[in-house]
Short mmCIF file of C-alpha atoms and ligand atoms in Angstrom, two decimals:
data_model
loop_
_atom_site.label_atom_id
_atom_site.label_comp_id
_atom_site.label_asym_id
_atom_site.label_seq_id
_atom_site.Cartn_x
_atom_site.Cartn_y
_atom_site.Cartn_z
CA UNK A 1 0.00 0.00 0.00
CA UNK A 2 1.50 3.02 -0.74
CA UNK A 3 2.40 5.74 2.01
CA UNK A 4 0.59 8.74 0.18
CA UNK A 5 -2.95 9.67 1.34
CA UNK A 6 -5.16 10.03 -1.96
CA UNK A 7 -8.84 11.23 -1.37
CA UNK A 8 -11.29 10.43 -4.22
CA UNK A 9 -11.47 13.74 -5.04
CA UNK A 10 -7.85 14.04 -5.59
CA UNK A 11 -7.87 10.37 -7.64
CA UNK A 12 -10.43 11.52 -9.97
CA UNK A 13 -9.08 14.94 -10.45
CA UNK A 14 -5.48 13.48 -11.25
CA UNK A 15 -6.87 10.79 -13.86
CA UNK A 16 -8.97 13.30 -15.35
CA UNK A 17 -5.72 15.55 -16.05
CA UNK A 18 -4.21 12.52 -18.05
CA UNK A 19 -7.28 13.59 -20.99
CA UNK A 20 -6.61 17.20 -22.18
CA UNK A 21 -10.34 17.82 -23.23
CA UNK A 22 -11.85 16.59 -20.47
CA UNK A 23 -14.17 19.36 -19.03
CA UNK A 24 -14.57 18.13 -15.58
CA UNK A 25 -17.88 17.29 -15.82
CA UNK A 26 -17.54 13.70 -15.03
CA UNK A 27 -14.86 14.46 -12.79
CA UNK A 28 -17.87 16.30 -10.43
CA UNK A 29 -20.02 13.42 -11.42
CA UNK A 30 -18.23 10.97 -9.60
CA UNK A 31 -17.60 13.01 -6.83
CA UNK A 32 -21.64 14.02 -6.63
CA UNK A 33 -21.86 10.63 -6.43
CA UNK A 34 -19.52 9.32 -3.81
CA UNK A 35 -21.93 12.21 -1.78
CA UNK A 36 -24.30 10.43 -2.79
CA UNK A 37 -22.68 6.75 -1.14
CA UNK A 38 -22.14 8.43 2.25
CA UNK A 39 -25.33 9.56 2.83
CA UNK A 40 -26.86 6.41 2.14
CA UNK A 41 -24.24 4.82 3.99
CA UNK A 42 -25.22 7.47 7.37
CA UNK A 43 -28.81 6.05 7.05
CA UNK A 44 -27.26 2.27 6.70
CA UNK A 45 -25.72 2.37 9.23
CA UNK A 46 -28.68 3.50 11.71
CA UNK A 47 -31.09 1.06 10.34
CA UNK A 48 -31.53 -1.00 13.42
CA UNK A 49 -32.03 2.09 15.74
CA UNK A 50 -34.46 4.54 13.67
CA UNK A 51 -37.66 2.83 12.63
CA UNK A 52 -38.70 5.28 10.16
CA UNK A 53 -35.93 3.63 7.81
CA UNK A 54 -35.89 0.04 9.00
CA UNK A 55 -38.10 -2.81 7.38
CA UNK A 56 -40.70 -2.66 4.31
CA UNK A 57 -42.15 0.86 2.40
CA UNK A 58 -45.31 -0.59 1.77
CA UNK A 59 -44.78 -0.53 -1.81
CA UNK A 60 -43.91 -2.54 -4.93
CA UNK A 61 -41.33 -1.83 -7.66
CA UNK A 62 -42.32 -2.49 -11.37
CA UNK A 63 -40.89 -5.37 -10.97
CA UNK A 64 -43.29 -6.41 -8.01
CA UNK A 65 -40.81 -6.53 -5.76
CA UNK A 66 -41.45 -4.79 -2.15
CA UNK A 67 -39.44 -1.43 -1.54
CA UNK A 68 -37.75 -1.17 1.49
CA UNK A 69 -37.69 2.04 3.38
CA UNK A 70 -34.15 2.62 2.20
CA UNK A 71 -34.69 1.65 -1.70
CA UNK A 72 -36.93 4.78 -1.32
CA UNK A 73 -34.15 6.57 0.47
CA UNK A 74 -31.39 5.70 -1.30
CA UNK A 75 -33.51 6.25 -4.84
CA UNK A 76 -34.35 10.04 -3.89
CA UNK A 77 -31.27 11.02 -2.48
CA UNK A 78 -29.43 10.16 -5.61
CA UNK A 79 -31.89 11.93 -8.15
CA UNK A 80 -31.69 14.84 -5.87
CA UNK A 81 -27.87 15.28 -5.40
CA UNK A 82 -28.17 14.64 -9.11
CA UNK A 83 -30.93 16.52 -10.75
CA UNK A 84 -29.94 19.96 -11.01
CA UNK A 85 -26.26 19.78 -11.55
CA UNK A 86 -26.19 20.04 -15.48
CA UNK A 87 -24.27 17.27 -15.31
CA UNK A 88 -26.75 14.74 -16.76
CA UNK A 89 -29.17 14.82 -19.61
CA UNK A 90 -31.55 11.71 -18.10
CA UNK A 91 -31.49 9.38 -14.94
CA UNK A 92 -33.20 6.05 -14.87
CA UNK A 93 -33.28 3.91 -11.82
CA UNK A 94 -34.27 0.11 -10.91
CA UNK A 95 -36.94 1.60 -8.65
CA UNK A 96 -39.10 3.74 -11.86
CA UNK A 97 -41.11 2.01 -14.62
CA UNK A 98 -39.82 5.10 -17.10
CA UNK A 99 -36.22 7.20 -17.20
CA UNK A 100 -36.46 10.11 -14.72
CA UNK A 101 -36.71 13.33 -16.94
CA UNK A 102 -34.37 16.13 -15.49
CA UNK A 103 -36.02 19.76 -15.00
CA UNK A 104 -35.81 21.37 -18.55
CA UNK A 105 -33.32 23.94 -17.26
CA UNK A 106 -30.61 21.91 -15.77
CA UNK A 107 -30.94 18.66 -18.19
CA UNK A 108 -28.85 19.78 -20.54
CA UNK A 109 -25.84 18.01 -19.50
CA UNK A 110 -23.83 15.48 -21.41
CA UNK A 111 -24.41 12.44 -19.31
CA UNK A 112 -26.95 9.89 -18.54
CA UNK A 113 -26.88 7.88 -15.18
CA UNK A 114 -28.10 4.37 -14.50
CA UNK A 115 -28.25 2.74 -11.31
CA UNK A 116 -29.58 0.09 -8.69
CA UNK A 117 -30.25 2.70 -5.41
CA UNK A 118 -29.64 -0.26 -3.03
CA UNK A 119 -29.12 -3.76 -4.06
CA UNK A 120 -29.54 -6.87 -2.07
CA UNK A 121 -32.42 -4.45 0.10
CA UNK A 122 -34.28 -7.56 1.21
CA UNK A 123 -30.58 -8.18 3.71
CA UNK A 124 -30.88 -4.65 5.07
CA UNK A 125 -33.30 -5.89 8.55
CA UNK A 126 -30.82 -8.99 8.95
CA UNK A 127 -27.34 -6.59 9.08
CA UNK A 128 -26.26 -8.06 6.00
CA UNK A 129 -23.74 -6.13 3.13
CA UNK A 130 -26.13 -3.95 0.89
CA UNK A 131 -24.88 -1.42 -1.84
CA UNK A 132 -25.27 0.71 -4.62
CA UNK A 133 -24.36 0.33 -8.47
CA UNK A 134 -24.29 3.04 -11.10
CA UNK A 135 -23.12 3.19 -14.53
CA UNK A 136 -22.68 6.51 -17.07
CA UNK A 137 -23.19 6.44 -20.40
CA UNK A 138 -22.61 9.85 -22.88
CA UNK A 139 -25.50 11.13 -24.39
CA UNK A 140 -25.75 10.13 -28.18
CA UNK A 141 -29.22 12.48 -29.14
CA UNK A 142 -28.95 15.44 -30.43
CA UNK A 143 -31.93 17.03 -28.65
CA UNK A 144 -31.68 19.37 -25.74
CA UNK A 145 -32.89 16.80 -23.44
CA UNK A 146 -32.33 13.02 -22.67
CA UNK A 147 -34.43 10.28 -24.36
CA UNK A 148 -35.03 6.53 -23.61
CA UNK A 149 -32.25 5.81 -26.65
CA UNK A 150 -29.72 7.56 -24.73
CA UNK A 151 -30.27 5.44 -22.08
CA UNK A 152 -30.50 2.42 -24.56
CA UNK A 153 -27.03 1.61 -25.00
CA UNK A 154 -24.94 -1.29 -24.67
CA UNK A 155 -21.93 -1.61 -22.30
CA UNK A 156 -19.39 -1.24 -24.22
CA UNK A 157 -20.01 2.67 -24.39
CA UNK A 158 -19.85 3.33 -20.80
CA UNK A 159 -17.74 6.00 -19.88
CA UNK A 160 -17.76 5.10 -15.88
CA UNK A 161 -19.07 2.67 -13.64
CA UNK A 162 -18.94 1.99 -10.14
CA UNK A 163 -20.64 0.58 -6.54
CA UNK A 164 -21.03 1.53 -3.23
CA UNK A 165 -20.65 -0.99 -0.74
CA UNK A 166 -22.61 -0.56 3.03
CA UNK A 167 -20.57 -2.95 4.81
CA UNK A 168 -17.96 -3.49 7.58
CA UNK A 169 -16.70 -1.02 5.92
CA UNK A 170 -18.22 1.56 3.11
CA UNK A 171 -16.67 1.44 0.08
CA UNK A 172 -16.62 3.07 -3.45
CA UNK A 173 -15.45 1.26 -6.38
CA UNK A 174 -15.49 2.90 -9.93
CA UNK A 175 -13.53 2.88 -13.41
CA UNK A 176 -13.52 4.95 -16.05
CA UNK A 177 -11.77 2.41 -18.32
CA UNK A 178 -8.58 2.87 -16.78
CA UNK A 179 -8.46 0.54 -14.43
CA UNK A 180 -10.55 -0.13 -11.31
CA UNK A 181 -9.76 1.61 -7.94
CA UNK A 182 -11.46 1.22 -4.64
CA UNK A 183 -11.33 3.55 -1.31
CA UNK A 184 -12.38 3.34 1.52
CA UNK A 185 -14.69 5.76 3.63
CA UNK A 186 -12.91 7.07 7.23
CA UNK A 187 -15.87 7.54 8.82
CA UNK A 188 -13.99 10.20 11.27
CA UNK A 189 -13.07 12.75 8.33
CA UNK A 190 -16.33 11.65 6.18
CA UNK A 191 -13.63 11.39 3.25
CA UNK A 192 -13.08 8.31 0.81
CA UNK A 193 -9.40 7.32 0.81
CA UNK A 194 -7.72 5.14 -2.03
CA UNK A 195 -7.19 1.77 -0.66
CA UNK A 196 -7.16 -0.56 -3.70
CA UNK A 197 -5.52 0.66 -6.17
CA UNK A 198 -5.53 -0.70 -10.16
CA UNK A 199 -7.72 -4.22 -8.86
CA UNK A 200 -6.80 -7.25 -10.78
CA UNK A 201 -9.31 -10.16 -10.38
CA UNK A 202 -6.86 -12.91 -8.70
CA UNK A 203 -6.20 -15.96 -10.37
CA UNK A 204 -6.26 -18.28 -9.29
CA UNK A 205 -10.16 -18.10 -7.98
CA UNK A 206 -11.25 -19.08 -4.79
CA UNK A 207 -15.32 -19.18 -4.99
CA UNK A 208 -18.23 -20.49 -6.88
CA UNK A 209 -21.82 -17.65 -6.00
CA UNK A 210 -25.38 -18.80 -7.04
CA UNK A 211 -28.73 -19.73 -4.97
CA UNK A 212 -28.03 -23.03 -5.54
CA UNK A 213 -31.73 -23.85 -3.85
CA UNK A 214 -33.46 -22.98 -7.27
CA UNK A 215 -31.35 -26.13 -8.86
CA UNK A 216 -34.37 -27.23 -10.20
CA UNK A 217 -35.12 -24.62 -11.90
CA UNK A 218 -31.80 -24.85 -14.35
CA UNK A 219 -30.79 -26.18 -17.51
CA UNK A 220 -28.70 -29.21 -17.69
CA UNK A 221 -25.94 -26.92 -18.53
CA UNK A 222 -26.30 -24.98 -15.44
CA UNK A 223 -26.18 -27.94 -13.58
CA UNK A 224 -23.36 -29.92 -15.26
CA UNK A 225 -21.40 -26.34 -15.14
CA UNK A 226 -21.95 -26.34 -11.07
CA UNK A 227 -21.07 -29.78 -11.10
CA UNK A 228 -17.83 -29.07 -12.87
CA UNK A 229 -17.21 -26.13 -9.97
CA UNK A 230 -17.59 -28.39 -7.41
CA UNK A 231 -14.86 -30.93 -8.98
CA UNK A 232 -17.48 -33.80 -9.31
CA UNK A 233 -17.54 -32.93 -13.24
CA UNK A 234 -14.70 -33.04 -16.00
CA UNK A 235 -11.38 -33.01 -14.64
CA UNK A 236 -11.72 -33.89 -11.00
CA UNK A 237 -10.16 -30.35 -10.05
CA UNK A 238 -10.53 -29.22 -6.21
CA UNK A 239 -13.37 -27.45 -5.35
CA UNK A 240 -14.60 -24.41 -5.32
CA UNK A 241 -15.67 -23.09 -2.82
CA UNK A 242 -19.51 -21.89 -2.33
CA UNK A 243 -20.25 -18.57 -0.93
CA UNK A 244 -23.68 -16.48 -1.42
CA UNK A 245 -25.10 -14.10 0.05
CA UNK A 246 -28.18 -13.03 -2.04
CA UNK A 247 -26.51 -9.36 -2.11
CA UNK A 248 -25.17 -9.26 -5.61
CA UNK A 249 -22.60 -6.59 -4.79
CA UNK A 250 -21.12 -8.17 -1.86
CA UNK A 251 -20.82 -11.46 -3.81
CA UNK A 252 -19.59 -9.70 -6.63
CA UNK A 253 -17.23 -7.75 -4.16
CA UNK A 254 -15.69 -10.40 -2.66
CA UNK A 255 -15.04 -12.32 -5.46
CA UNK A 256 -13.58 -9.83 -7.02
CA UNK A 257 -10.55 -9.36 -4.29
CA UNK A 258 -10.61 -13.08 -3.80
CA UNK A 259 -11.70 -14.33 -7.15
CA UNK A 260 -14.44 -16.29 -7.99
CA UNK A 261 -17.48 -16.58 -10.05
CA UNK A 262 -21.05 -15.00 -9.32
CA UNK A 263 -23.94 -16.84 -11.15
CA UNK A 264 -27.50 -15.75 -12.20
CA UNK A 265 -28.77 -17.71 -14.50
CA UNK A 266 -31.37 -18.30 -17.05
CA UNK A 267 -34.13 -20.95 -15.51
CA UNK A 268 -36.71 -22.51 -17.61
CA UNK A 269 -39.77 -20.67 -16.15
CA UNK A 270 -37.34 -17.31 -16.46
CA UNK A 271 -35.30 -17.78 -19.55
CA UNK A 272 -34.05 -14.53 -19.32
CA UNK A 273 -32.94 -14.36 -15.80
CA UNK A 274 -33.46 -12.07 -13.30
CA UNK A 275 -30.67 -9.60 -13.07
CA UNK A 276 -31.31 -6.10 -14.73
CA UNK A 277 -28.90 -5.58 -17.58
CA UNK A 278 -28.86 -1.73 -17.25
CA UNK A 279 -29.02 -0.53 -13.52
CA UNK A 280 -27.10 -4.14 -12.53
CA UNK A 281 -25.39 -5.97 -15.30
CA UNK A 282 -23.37 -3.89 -17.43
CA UNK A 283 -22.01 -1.74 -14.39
CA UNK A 284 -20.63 -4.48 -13.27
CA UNK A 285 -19.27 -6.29 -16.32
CA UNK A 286 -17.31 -3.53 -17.17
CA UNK A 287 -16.00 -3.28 -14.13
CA UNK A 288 -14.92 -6.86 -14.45
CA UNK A 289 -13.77 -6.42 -17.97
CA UNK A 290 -11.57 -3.30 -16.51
CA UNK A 291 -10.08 -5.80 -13.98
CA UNK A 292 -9.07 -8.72 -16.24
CA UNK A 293 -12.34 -10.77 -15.46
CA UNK A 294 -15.58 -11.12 -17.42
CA UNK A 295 -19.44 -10.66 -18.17
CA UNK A 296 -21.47 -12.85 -19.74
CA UNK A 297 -25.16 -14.25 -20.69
CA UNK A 298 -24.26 -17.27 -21.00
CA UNK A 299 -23.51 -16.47 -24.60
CA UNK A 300 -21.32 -14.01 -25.31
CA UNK A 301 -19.90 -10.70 -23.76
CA UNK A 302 -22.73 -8.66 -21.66
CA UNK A 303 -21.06 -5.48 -22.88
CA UNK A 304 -21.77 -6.16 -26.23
CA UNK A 305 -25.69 -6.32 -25.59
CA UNK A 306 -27.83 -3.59 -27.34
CA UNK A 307 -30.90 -3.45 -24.79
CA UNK A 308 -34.36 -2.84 -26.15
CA UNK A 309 -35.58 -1.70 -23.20
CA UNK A 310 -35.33 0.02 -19.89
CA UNK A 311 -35.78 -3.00 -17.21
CA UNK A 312 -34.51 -5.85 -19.29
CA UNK A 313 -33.76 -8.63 -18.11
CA UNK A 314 -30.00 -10.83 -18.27
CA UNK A 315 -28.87 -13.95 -17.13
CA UNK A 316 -25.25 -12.95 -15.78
CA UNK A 317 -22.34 -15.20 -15.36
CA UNK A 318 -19.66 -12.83 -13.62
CA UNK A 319 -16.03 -12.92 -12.58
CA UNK A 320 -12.95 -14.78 -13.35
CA UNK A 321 -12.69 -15.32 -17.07
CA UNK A 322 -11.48 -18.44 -16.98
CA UNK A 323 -14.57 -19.42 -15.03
CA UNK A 324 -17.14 -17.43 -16.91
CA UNK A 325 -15.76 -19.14 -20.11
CA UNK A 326 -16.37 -22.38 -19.11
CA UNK A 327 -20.06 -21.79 -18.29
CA UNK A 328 -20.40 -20.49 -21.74
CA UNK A 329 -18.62 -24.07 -22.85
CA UNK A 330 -21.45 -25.97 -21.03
CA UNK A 331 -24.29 -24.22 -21.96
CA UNK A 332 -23.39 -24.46 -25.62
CA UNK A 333 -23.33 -27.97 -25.11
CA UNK A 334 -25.81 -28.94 -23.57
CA UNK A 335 -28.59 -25.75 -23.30
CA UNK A 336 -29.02 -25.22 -27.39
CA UNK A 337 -32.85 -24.92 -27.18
CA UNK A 338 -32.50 -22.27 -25.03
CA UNK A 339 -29.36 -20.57 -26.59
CA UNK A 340 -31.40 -20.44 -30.26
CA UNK A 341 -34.31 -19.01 -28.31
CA UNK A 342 -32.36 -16.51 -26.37
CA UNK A 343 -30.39 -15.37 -29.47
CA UNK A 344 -33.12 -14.93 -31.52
CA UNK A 345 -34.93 -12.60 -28.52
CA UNK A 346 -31.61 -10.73 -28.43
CA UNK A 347 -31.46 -9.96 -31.92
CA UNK A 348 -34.88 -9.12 -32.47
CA UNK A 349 -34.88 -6.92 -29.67
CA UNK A 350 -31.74 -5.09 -30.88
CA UNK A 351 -33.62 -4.74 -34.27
CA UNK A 352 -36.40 -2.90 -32.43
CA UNK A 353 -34.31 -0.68 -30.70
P1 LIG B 1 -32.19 -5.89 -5.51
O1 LIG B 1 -32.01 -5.92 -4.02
O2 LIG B 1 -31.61 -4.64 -6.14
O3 LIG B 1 -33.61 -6.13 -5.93
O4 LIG B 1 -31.31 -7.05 -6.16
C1 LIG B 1 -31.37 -8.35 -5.64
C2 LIG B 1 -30.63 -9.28 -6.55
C3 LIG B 1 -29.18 -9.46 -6.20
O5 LIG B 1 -28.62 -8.51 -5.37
C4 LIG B 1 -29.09 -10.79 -5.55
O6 LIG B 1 -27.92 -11.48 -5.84
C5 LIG B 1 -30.28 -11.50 -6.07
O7 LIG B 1 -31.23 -10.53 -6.41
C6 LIG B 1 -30.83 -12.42 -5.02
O8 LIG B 1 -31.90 -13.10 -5.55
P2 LIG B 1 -32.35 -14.51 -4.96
O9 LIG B 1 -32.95 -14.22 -3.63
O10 LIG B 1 -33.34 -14.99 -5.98
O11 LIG B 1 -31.13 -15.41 -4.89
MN1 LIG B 2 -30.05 -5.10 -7.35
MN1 LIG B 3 -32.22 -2.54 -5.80
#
């Protein structure tokens, strides 16, 4: 670890100097949104003790999932660090059925931002690692404001992505394609300092993630593929070892110090999965992909994905990309009904977009 004591603010600001045209405005981006992380981590952290932020909202997403107080929290505190910045063009969370339209005099920024306000919320009464995932794309229209095809775009355009993790510690972990970094919040000066610097997924891994209990609702390919992770398939390697903990960025956080693979597959009654591809999936591939792992569908490369619309759905194989390969080997040999079906949905959709 090196001796020098880098905030965020100071990180960002340096990498930003290495690009000549840069204006700064993503530079403040990032920094609005590490805000944004301690906040929500504040109210984290006093869950237990304050019942007007512990347990259920009452509500249901679009995705008829029940809101916990802090979704809602964590959702409006990032629109409105966000909206009136003229930073960002559109916002869209995992928490609204449409993109959130910025007032018409401050949307007429160059940026678009994505994210998951809290994932893993249903862990939040039981103590358990929750966090927050965002990803940036430019905007691509030429209007004055941001439209649904702005947000529309696949991961390889992202100009940043990042998380928040609420955990033992709170964490924020972002690249802008030039590498991955990770800092860690001293809660006594409220500042994020650098602690990970340039994060290489080890090799070689150490974990196999899924909720193994829905077995029965995989494909043989699934199944031989966990099989093969536990040693009892193929080559007779050791095994990996299973951890889960049902919050996708703590799995995906751990393996990605430790390495590993995180799992969310297709099932037969859900062929396309249940992770969302824009406020979940592609953050988080890139990320990989910026750290020497990988994304997939089971397919082919998440980042390559043109999404058809705004709360599609991905199956997501994530992590080492020596292990993310070899689910793509099974599947292709053994899951071809479903790999013709879920191509042909992929294509169409990216013909209607
Ligand atoms: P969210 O809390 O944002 O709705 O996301 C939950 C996701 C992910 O974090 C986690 O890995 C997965 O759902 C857990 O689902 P299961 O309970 O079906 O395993
Ligand atoms: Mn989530
Ligand atoms: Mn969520």
């Amino acid at each position: 670890m090196s001796s020098k004591i880098v905030t965020i603010e100071r990180h960002i600001f340096e990498k930003q100097k290495r690009f000549p045209q840069a204006t700064g405005e993503l530079t403040a981006l990032l920094y609005d949104l590490a805000l944004a992380g301690k906040m929500i981590a504040a109210e984290t952290r006093r869950a237990g003790l304050n019942s007007s932020i512990q347990g259920a909202a009452g509500t249901t997403n679009i995705y008829g999932e029940d809101q916990q107080k802090l979704d809602v929290y964590a959702d409006s505190m990032i629109f409105k660090l966000n909206d009136h910045t003229n930073r960002l063009c559109a916002m869209a969370s995992e928490e609204h059925e449409d993109i959130l339209q910025i007032p018409a005099h401050y949307g007429k920024g160059n940026y678009v931002l994505l994210f998951d306000p809290l994932d893993g919320s249903s862990n939040i009464d039981v103590n358990v690692s929750v966090g927050t995932i965002f990803a940036i794309h430019r905007k691509i229209t030429k209007g004055e404001t941001g439209t649904l095809a702005d947000v529309l775009q696949p991961g390889k355009r992202l100009v940043a992505a990042g998380y928040m993790i609420y955990g033992s510690s709170t964490m924020m972990i972002y690249t802008t394609g030039d590498g991955v970094h990770g800092f860690t919040l001293d809660p006594s000066v409220g500042e994020f300092l650098l602690s990970h610097d340039d994060i290489r997924i080890p090799e070689p891994p150490k974990f196999y993630s899924c909720n193994q209990g829905y077995e029965k609702q995989w494909t043989y390919g699934v199944r031989r593929y966990t099989k093969w992770l536990q040693g009892i398939d193929g080559e007779g390697h050791a095994p990996y070892s299973a951890r889960y903990i049902g919050s996708m960025i703590a799995d995906f956080h751990r393996n990605l110090l430790q390495g590993g693979v995180y799992y969310y597959p297709h099932e037969m009654s859900k062929p396309q999965g249940k992770i969302r591809l824009l406020m979940e999936a592609q953050a988080l591939a890139f990320i990989a992909q910026n750290a020497g792992g990988y994304g997939s569908d089971g397919i082919g490369n998440i980042l390559d994905v043109q999404p058809h619309k705004l709360h599609q759905r991905t199956p997501l194989f994530i992590g080492n990309r020596s292990l993310v390969e070899r689910a793509e080997h099974f599947i292709r040999q053994h899951d071809q009904a479903w790999v013709d079906e879920y191509r042909a949905y992929r294509e169409q959709a990216a013909v209607e977009a």
